[in-house]
mmCIF file of C-alpha atoms in Angstrom:
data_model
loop_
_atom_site.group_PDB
_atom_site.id
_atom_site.type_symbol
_atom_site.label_atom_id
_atom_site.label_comp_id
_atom_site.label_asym_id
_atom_site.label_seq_id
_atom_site.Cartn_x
_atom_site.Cartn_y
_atom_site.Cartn_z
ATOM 1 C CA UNK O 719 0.000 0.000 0.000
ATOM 2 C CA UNK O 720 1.345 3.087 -1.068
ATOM 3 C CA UNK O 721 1.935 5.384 2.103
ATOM 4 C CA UNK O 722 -0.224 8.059 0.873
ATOM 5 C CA UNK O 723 -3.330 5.614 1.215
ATOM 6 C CA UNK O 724 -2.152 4.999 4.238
ATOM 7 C CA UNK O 725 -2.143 7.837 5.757
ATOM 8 C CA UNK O 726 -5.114 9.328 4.148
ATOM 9 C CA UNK O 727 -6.714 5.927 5.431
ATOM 10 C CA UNK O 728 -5.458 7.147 9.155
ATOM 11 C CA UNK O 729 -6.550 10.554 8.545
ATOM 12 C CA UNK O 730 -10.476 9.411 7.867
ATOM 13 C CA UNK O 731 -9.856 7.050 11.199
ATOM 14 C CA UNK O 732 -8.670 9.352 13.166
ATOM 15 C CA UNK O 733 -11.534 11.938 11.783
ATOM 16 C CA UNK O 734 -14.316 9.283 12.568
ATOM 17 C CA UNK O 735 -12.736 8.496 15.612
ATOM 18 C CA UNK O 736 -12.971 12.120 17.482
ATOM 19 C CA UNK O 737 -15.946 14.570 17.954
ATOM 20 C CA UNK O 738 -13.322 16.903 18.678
ATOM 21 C CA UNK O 739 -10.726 19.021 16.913
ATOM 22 C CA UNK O 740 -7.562 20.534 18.241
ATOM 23 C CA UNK O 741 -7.555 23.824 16.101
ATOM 24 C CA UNK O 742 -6.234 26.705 18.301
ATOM 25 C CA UNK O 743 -8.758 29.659 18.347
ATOM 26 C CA UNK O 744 -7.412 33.138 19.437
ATOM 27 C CA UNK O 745 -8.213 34.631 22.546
ATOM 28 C CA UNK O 746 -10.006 37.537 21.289
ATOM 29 C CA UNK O 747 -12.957 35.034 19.640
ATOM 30 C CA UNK O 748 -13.010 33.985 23.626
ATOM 31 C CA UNK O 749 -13.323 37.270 24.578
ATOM 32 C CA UNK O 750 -9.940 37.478 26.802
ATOM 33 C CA UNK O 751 -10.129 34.302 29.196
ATOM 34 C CA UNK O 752 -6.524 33.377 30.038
ATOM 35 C CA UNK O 753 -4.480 34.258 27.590
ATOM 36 C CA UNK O 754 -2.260 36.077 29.349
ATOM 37 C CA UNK O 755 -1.667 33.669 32.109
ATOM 38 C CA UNK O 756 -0.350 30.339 29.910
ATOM 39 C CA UNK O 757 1.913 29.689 32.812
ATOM 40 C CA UNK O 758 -0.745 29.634 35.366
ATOM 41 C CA UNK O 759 -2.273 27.142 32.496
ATOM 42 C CA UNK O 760 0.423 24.905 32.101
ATOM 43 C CA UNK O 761 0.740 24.654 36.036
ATOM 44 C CA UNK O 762 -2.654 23.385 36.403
ATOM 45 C CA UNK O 763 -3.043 20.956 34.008
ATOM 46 C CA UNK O 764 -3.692 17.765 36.196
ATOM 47 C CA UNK O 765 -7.354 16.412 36.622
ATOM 48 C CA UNK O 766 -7.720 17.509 40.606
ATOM 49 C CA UNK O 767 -6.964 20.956 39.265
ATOM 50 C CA UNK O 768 -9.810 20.246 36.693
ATOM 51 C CA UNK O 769 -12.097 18.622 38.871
ATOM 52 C CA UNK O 770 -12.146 21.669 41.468
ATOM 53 C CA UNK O 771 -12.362 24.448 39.252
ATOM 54 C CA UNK O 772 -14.869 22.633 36.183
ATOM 55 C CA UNK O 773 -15.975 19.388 36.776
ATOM 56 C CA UNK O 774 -17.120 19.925 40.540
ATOM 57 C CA UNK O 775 -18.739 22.892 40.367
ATOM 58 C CA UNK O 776 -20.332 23.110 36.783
ATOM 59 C CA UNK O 777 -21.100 19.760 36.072
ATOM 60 C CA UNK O 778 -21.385 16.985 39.266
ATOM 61 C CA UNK O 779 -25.221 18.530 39.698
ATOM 62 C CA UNK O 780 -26.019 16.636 36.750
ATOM 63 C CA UNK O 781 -23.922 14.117 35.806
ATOM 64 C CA UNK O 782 -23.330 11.969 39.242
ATOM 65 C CA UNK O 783 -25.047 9.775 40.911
ATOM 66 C CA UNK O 784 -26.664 12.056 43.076
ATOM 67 C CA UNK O 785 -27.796 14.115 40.069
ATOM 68 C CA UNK O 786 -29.549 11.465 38.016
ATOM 69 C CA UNK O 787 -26.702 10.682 35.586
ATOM 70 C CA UNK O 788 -28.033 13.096 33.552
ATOM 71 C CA UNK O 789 -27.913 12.367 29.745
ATOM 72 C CA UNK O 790 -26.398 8.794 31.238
ATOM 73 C CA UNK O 791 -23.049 10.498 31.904
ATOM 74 C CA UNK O 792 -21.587 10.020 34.899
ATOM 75 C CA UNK O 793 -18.427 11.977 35.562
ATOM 76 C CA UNK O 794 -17.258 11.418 39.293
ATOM 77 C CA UNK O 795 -14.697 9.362 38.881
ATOM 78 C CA UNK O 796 -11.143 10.252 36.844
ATOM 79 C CA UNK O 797 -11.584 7.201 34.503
ATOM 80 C CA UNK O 798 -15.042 8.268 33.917
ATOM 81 C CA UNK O 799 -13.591 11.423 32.495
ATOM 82 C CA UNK O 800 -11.018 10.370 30.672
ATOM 83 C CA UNK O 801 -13.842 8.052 28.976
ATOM 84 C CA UNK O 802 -15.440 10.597 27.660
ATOM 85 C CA UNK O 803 -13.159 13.606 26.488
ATOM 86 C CA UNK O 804 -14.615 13.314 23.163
ATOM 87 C CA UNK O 805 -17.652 13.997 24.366
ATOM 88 C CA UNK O 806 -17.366 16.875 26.874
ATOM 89 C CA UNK O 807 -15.209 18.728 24.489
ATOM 90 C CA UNK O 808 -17.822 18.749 21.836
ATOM 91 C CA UNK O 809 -20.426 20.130 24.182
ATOM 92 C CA UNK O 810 -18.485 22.194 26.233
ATOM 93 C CA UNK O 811 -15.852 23.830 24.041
ATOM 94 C CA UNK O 812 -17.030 23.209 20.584
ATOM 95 C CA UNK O 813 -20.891 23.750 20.779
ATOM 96 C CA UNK O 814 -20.689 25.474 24.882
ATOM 97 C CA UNK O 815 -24.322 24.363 25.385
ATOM 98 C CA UNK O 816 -23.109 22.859 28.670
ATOM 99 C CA UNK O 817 -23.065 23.492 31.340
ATOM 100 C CA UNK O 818 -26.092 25.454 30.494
ATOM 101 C CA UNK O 819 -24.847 28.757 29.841
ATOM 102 C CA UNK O 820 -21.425 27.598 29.265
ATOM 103 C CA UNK O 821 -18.283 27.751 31.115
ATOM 104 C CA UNK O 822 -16.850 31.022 32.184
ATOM 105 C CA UNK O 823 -13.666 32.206 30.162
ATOM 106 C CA UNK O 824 -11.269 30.779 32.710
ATOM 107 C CA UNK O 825 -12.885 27.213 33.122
ATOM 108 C CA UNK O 826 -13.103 27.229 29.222
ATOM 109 C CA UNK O 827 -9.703 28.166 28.208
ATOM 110 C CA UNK O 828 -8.331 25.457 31.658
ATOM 111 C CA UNK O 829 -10.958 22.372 30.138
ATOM 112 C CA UNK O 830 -9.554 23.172 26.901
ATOM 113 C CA UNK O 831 -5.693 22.906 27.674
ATOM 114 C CA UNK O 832 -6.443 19.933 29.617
ATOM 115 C CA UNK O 833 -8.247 17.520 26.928
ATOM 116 C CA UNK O 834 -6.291 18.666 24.512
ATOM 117 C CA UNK O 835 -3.182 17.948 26.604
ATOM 118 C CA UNK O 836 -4.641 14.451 26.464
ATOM 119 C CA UNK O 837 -6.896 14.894 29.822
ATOM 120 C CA UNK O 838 -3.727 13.727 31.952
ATOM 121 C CA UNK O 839 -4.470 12.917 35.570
ATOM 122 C CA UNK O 840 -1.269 14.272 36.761
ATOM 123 C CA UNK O 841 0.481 17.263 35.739
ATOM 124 C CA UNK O 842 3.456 16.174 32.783
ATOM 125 C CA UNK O 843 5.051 19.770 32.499
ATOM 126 C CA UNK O 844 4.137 19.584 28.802
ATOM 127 C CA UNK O 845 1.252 21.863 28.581
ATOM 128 C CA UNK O 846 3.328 24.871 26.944
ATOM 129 C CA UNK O 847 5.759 22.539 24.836
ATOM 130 C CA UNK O 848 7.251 24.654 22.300
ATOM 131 C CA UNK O 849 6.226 24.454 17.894
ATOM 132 C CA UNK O 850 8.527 21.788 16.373
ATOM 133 C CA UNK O 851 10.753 23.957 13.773
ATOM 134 C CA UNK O 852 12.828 23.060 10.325
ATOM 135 C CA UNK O 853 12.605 19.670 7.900
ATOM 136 C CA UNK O 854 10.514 16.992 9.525
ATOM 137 C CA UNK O 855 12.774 14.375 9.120
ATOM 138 C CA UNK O 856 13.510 10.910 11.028
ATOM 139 C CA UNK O 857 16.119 12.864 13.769
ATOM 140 C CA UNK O 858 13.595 15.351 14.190
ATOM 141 C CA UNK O 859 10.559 12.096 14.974
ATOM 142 C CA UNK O 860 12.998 10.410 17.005
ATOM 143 C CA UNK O 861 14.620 12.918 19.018
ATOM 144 C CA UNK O 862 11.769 15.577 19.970
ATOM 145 C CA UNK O 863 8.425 13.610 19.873
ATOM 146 C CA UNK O 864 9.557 9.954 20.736
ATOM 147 C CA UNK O 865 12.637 10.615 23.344
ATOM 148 C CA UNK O 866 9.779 12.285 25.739
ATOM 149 C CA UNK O 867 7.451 10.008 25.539
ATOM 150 C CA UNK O 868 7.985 6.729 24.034
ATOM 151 C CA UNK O 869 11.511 5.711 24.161
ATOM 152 C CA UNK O 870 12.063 4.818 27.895
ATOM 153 C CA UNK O 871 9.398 1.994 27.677
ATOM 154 C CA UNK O 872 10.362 1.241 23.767
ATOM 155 C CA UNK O 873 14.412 0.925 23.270
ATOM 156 C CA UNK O 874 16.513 -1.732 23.022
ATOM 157 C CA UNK O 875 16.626 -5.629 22.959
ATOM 158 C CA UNK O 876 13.660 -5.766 26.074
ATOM 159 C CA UNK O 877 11.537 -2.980 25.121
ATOM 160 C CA UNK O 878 8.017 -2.969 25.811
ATOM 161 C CA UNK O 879 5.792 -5.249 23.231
ATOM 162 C CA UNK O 880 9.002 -5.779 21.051
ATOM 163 C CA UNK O 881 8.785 -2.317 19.724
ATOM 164 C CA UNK O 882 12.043 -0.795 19.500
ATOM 165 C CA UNK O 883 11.161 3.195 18.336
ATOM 166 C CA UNK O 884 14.953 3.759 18.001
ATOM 167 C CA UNK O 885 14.903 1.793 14.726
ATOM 168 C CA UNK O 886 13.323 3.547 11.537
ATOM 169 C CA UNK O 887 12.628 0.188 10.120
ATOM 170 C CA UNK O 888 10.337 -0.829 13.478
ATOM 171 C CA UNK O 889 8.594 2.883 13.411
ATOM 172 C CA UNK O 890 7.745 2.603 9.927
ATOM 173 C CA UNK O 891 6.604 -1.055 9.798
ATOM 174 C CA UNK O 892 4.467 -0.311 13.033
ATOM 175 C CA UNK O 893 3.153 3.382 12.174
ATOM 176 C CA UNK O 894 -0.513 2.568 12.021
ATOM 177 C CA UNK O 895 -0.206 1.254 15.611
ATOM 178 C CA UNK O 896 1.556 4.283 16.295
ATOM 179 C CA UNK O 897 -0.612 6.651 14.890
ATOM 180 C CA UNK O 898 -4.200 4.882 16.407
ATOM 181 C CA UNK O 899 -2.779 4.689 19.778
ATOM 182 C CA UNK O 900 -0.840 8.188 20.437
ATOM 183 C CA UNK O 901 -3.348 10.338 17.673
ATOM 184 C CA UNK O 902 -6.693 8.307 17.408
ATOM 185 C CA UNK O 903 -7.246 6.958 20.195
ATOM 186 C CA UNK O 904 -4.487 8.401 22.935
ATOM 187 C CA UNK O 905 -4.180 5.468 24.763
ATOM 188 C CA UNK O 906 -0.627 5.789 24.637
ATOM 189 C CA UNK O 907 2.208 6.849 26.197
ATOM 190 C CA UNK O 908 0.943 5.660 29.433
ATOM 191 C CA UNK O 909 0.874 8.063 32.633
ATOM 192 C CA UNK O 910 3.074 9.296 33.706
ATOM 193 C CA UNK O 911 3.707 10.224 30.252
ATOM 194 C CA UNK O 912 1.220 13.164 29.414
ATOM 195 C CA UNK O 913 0.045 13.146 26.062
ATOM 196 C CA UNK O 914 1.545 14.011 22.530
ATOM 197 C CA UNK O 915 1.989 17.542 22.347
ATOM 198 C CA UNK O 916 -0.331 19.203 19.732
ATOM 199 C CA UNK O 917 3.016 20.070 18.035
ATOM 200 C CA UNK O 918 4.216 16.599 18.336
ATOM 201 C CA UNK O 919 1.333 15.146 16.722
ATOM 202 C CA UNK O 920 1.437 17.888 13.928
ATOM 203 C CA UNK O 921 4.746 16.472 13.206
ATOM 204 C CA UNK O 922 4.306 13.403 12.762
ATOM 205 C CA UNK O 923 1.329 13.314 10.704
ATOM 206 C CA UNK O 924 3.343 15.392 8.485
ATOM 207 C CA UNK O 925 6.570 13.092 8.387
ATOM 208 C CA UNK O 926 3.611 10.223 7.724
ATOM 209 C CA UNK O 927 2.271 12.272 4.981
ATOM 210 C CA UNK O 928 5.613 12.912 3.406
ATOM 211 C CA UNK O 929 6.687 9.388 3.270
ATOM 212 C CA UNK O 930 8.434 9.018 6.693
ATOM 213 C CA UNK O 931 11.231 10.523 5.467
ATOM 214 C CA UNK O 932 15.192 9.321 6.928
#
């Protein structure tokens, strides 16, 4: 299969897959929020900083046991969030039909950062990760979107699942796996490991798309 089928097949997965998109709006469409305090962002991007300033107070009326499970979403426990990022960011941040009357600018722009940073339960540091720059090659892939989070689990002759990601050979023969688990689905890394970075992810659906260049 030619690797532009490929990753156009990918593409239409990963598409069907999420309710979601990660396109960054500006701040002035939000009318301010917190776009001058990223830092204050990035420091709070852990699900009991979540919880306490979104989850408890705008949406645990509803959808807990105590409120009725409204809608038959429960969202009390961590897991039970993480279940169901897809969902909350397309009513909450995409449509912002709920809570009724939507979030306030600061609980938007926090819920946000936090699914998009791959709704980690503790905070990685990797909120604010700078825009990969220059040719996306295979150094680039392997030495600022793997190193962080994939190759301390997948290197060398006992690495996890037989996946060495320090070989071009084993990324490329396993990049669908790669790209459902860390893109589609985000079941990988695992925590600790937050998340790919919006600009890691970028990345490497571009390498994919230009032939997973060496």
């Amino acid at each position: 299969m030619k690797i532009n089928l490929l990753f156009a097949v990918l593409v239409a997965t990963a598409l069907g897959a999420c309710n979601y998109n990660h396109v960054k709006k500006e701040n002035a469409a939000m009318g301010g929020g917190l776009g001058k305090q990223e830092a204050m962002i990035a420091a709070s991007l852990d699900y009991q900083s979540l919880n306490m300033a979104v989850i408890g107070p705008e949406c645990l009326r509803c959808h807990s046991t105590p409120g009725g499970v409204q809608g038959g979403l429960n969202l009390e426990t961590y897991q039970q969030v993480r279940a169901n990022l897809s969902r909350i960011y397309y009513r909450s941040i995409e449509k912002r039909d709920m809570p009724s009357g939507g979030l306030g600018a600061a609980q938007y722009d926090l819920l946000k950062a936090w699914i998009e940073a791959g709704g980690p339960e503790r905070n990685t540091g990797r909120g604010n990760a700078r825009p990969i720059k220059g040719p996306i090659n295979w150094p680039v892939i392997k030495n600022q979107v793997l190193k962080s989070s994939c190759l301390d689990c997948h290197r060398g002759a006992n690495a996890d699942a037989g996946l060495d990601f320090e070989s071009l050979d084993v990324v490329r023969k396993n990049i669908g796996r790669i790209f459902d688990s860390a893109i589609v689905k985000q079941t990988m890394p695992l925590e600790p490991y937050g998340a790919l970075t919006e600009a890691e992810k970028q990345a490497l659906m571009k390498w994919i798309s230009q032939g997973m260049p060496e």
